[in-house]
mmCIF file of C-alpha atoms in Angstrom:
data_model
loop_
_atom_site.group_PDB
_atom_site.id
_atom_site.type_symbol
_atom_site.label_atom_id
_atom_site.label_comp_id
_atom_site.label_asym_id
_atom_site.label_seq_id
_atom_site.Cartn_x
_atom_site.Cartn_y
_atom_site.Cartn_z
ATOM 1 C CA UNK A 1 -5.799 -7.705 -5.011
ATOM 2 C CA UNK A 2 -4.057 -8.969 -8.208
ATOM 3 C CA UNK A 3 -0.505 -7.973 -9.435
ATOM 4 C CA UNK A 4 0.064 -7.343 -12.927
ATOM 5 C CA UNK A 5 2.162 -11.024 -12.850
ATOM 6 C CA UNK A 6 4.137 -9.865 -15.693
ATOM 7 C CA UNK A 7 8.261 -9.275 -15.931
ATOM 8 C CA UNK A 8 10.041 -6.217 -14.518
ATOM 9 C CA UNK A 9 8.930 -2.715 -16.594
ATOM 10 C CA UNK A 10 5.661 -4.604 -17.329
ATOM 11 C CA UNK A 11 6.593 -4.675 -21.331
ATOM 12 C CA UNK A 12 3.323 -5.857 -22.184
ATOM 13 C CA UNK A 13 1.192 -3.287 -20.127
ATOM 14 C CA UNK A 14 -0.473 -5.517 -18.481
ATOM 15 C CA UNK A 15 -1.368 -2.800 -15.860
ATOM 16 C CA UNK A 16 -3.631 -0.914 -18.365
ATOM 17 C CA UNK A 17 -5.380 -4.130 -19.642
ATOM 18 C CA UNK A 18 -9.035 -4.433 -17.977
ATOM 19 C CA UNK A 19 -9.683 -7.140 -20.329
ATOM 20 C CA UNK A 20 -7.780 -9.264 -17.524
ATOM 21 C CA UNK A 21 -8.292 -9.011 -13.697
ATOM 22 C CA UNK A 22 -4.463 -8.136 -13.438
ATOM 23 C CA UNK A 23 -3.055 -5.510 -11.577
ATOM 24 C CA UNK A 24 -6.264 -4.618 -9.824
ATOM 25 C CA UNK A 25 -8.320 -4.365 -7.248
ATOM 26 C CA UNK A 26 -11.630 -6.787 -7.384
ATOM 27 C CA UNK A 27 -14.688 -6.807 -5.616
ATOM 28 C CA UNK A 28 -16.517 -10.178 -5.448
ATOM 29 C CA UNK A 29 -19.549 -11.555 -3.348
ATOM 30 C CA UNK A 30 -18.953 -14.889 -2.140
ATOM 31 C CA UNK A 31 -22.376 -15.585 -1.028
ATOM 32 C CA UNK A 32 -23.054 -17.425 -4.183
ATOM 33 C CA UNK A 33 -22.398 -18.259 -6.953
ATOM 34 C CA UNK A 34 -23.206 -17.335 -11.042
ATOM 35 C CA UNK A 35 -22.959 -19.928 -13.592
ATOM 36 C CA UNK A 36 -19.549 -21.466 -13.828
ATOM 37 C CA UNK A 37 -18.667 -18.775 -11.192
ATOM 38 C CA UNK A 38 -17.838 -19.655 -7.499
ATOM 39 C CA UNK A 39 -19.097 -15.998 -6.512
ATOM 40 C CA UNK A 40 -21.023 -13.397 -8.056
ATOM 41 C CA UNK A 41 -20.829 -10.156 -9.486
ATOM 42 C CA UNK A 42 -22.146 -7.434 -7.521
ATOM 43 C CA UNK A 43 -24.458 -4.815 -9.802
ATOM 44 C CA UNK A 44 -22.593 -1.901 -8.307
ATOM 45 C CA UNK A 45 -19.630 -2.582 -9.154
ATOM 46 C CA UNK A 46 -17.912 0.402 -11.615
ATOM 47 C CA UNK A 47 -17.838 -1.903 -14.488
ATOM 48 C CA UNK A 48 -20.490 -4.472 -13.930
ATOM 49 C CA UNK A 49 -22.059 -4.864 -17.537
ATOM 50 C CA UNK A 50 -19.310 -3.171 -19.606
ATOM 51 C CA UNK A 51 -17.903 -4.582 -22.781
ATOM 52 C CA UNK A 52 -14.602 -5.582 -22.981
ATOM 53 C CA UNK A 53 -13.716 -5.227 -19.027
ATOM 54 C CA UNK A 54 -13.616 -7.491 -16.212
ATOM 55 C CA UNK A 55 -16.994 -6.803 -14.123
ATOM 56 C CA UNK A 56 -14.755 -8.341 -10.710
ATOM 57 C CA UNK A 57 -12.780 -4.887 -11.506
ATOM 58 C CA UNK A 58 -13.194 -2.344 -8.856
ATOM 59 C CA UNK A 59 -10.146 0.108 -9.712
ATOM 60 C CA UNK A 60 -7.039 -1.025 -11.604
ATOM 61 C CA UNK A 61 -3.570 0.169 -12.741
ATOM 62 C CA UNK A 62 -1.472 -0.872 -10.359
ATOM 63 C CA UNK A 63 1.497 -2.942 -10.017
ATOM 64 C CA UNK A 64 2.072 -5.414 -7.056
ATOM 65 C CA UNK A 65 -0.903 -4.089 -4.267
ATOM 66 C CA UNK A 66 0.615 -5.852 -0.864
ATOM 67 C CA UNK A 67 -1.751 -5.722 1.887
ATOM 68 C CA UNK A 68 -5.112 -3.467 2.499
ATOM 69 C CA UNK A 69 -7.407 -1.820 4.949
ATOM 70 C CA UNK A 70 -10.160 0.117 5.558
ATOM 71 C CA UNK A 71 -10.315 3.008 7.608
ATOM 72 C CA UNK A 72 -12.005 2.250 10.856
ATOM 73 C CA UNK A 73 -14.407 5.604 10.798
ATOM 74 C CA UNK A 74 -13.977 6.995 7.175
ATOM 75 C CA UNK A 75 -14.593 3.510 5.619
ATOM 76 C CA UNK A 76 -11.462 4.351 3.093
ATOM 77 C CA UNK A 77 -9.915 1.403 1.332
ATOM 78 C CA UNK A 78 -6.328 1.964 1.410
ATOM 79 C CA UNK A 79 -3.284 -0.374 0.298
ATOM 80 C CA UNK A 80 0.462 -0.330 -0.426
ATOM 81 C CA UNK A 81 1.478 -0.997 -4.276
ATOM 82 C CA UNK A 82 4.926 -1.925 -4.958
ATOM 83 C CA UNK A 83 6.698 -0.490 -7.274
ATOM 84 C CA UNK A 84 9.344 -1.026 -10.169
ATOM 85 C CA UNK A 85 12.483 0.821 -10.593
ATOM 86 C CA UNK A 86 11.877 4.198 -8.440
ATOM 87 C CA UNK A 87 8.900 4.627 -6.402
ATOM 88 C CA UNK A 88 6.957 2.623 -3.766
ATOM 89 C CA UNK A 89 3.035 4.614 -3.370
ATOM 90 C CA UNK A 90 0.349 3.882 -1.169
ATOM 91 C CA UNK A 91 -2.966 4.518 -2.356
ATOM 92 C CA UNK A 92 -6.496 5.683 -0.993
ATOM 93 C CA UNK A 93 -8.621 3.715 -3.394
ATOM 94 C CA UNK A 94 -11.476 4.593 -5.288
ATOM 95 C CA UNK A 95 -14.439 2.844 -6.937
ATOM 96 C CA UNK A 96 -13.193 2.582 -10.989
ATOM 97 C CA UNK A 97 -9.870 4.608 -10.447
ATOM 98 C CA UNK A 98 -6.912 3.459 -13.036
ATOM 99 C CA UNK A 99 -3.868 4.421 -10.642
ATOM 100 C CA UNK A 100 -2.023 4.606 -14.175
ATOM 101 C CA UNK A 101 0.786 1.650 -13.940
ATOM 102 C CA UNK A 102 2.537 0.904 -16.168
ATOM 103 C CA UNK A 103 1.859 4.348 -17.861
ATOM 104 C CA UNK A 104 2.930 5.343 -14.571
ATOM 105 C CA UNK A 105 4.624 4.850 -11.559
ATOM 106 C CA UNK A 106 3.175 6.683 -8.569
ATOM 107 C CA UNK A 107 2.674 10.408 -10.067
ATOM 108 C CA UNK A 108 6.109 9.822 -12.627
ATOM 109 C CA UNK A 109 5.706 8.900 -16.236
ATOM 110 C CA UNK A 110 7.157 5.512 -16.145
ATOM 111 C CA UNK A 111 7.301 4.795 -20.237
ATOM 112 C CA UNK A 112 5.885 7.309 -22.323
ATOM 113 C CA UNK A 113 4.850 4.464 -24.906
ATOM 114 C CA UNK A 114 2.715 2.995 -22.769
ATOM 115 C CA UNK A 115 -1.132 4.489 -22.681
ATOM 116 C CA UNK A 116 -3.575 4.866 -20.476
ATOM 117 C CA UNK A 117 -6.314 2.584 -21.561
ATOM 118 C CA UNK A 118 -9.762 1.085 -20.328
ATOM 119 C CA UNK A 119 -12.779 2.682 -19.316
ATOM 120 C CA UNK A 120 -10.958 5.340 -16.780
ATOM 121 C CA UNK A 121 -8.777 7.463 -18.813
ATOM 122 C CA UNK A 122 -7.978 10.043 -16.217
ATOM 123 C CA UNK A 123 -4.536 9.433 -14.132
ATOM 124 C CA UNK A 124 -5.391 8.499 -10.346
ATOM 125 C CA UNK A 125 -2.137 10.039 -8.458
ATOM 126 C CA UNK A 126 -0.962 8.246 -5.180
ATOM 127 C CA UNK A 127 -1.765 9.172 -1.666
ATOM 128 C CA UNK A 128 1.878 9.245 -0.966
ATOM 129 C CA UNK A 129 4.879 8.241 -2.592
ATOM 130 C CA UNK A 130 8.537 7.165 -1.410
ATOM 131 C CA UNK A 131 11.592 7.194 -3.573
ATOM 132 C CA UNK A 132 14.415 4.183 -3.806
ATOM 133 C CA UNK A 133 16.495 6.221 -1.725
ATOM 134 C CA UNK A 134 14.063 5.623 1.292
ATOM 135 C CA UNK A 135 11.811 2.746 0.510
ATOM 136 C CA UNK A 136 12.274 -0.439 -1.480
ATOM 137 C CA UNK A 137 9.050 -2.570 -1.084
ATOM 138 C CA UNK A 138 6.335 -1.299 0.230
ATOM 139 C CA UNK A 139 4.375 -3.153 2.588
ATOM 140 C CA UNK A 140 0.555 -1.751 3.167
ATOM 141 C CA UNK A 141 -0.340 -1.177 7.036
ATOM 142 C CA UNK A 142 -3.225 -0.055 8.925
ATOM 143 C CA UNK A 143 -4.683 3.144 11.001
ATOM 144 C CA UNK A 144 -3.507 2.984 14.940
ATOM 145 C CA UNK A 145 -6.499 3.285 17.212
ATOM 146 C CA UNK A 146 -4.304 2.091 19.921
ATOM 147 C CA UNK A 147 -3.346 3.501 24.019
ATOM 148 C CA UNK A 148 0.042 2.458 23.972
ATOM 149 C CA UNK A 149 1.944 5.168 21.345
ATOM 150 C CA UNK A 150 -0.722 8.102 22.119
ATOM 151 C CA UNK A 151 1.672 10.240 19.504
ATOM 152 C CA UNK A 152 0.420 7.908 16.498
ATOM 153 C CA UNK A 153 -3.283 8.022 17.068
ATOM 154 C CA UNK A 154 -4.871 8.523 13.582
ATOM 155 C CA UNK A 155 -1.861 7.695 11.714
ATOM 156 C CA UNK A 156 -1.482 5.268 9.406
ATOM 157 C CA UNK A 157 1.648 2.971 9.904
ATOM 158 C CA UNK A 158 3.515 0.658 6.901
ATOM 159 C CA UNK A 159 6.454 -0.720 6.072
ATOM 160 C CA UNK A 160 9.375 -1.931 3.886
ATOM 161 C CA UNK A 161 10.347 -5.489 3.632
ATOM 162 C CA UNK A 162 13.836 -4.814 2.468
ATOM 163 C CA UNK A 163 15.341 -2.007 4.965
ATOM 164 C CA UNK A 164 12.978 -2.997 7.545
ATOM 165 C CA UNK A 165 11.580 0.257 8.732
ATOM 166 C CA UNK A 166 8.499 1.045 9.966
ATOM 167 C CA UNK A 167 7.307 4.257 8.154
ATOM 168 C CA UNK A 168 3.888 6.635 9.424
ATOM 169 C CA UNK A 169 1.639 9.800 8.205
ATOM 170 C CA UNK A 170 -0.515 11.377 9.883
ATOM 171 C CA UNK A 171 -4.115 11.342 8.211
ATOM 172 C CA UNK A 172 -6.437 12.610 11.469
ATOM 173 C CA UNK A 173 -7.205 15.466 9.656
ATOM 174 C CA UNK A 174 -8.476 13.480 6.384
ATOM 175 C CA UNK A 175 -5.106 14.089 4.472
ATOM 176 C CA UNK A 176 -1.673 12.847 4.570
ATOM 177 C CA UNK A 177 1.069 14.515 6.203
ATOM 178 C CA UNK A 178 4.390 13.936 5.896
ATOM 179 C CA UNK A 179 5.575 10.481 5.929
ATOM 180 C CA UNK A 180 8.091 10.045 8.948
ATOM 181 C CA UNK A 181 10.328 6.939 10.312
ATOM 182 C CA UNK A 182 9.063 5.476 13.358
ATOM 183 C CA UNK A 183 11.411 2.414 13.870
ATOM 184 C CA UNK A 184 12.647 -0.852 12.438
ATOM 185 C CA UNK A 185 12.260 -4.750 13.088
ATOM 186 C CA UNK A 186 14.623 -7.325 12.991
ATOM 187 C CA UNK A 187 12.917 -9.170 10.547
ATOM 188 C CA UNK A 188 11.378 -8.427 6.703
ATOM 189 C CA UNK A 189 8.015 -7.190 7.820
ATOM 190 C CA UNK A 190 5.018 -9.063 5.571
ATOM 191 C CA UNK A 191 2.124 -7.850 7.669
ATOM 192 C CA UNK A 192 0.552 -5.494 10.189
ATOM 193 C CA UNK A 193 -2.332 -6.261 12.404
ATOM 194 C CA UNK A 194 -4.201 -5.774 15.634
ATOM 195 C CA UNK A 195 -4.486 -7.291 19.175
ATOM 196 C CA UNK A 196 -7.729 -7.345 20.885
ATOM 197 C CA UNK A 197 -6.635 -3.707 22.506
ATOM 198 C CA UNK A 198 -6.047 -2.409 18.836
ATOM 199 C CA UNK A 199 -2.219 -2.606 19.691
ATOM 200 C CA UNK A 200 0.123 -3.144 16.613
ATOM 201 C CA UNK A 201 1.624 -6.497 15.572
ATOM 202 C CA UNK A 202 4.144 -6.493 12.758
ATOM 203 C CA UNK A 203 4.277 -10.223 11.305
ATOM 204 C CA UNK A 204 8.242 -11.034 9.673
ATOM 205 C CA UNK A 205 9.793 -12.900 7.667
ATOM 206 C CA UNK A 206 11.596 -15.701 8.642
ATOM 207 C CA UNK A 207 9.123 -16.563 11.508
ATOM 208 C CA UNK A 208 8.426 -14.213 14.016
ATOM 209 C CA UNK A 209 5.766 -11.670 14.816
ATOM 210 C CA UNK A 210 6.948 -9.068 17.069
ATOM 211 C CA UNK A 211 4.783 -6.122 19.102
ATOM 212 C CA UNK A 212 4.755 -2.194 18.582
ATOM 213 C CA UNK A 213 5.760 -0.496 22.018
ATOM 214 C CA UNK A 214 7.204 2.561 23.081
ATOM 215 C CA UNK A 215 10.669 3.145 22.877
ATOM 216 C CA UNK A 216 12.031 2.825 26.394
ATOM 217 C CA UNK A 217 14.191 6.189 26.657
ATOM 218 C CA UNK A 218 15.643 8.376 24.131
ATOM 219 C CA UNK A 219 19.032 7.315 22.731
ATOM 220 C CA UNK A 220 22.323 8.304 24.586
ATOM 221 C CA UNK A 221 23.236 11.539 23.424
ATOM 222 C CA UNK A 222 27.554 10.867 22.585
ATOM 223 C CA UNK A 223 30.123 13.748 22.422
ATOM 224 C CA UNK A 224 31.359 14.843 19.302
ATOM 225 C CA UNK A 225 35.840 13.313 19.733
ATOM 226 C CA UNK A 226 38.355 16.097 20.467
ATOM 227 C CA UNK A 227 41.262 13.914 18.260
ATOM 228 C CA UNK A 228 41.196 11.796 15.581
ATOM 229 C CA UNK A 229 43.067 9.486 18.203
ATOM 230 C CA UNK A 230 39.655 9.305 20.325
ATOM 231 C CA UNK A 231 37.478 8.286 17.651
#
């Protein structure tokens, strides 16, 4: 993945540029190499042979993609995409989809001004989307195929690095449901991957990684006080 590496709002929309491998998703074969390149380009790819666009291009439109994976039956690319001033999206990917930044941002007209351009003209809306109010920076996850949290099998789980939470959707029935909290970490969360039992570890930020388990018992349950005095 590539982020747009441009300033806040994107003024230059860099996002809708395929002239560039910015904001974008690129396939590459490293098996070899092509000329002056280290890798080559492979002849499926959407835009392998167009004028005028990257051919390392496999989808593009999007702002700051932080971490992907592929669904371990359906073969789905999927990946978290920060976003600017209101909404955080994770996307299904697709082979030559413009997810529409900085057009866009998620599903929202972001600045009307700004055009889709390229070779895909048609708007490529996010799997799901989280507003400011519950998400600040979106950090892409994986699907849990664990034992352990039996409740989350077939979900996908993510994050945010600035509150910290650990979000999930359910997607066993080859759509999203609704995205629901699942806990938090004492750390900024940076990564998600797998133990050899297909457990979840959450790598943070400073310097720890730290292991998805069950919740030990439910929370106290704590009377409501009779007098301002007992609060």
């Amino acid at each position: 993945t590539a982020g747009d590496g441009s300033a806040p709002g994107d003024p230059d929309n860099v996002g809708q540029q395929v002239a560039k491998i910015r904001g974008s998703v690129l396939r590459l074969d490293v098996h070899g190499a092509d000329g002056l390149r280290r890798y080559r380009i492979p002849p499926d790819n959407p835009f392998a042979g167009k004028d005028g666009v990257r051919p390392e291009l496999w989808c593009y439109g999007l702002r700051n993609p932080w971490r992907m994976c592929f669904h371990p039956e359906r073969g789905e690319l999927w990946l978290g995409d920060n976003g600017d001033e209101h909404w955080e999206m994770v996307h299904r990917i697709e082979r030559g989809a413009n997810y529409g930044w900085s057009a866009f941002e998620g599903a929202h007209v972001f600045r009307s001004a700004n055009q889709l351009q390229g070779p895909t003209l048609e708007h490529a809306l996010p799997a799901v989307e989280h507003p400011h109010t519950e998400m600040r920076s979106v950090i892409g996850g994986l699907f849990y195929r664990g034992e352990k949290l039996p409740a989350l099998r077939g979900h996908y789980l993510y994050g945010c690095y600035f509150t910290k939470q650990l979000w999930a959707f359910d997607y066993r029935e080859g759509r999203p449901g609704k995205p629901f909290l699942i806990g938090e970490v004492p750390g900024q969360p940076v990564d998600f991957s797998e133990d050899h039992d297909d457990e979840v570890l959450v790598s943070c930020l400073p310097n720890h990684v730290f292991r998805l388990v069950p919740a030990a018992s439910s929370p106290p349950s704590r009377s409501w006080p009779e007098t301002l005095g007992a609060t």
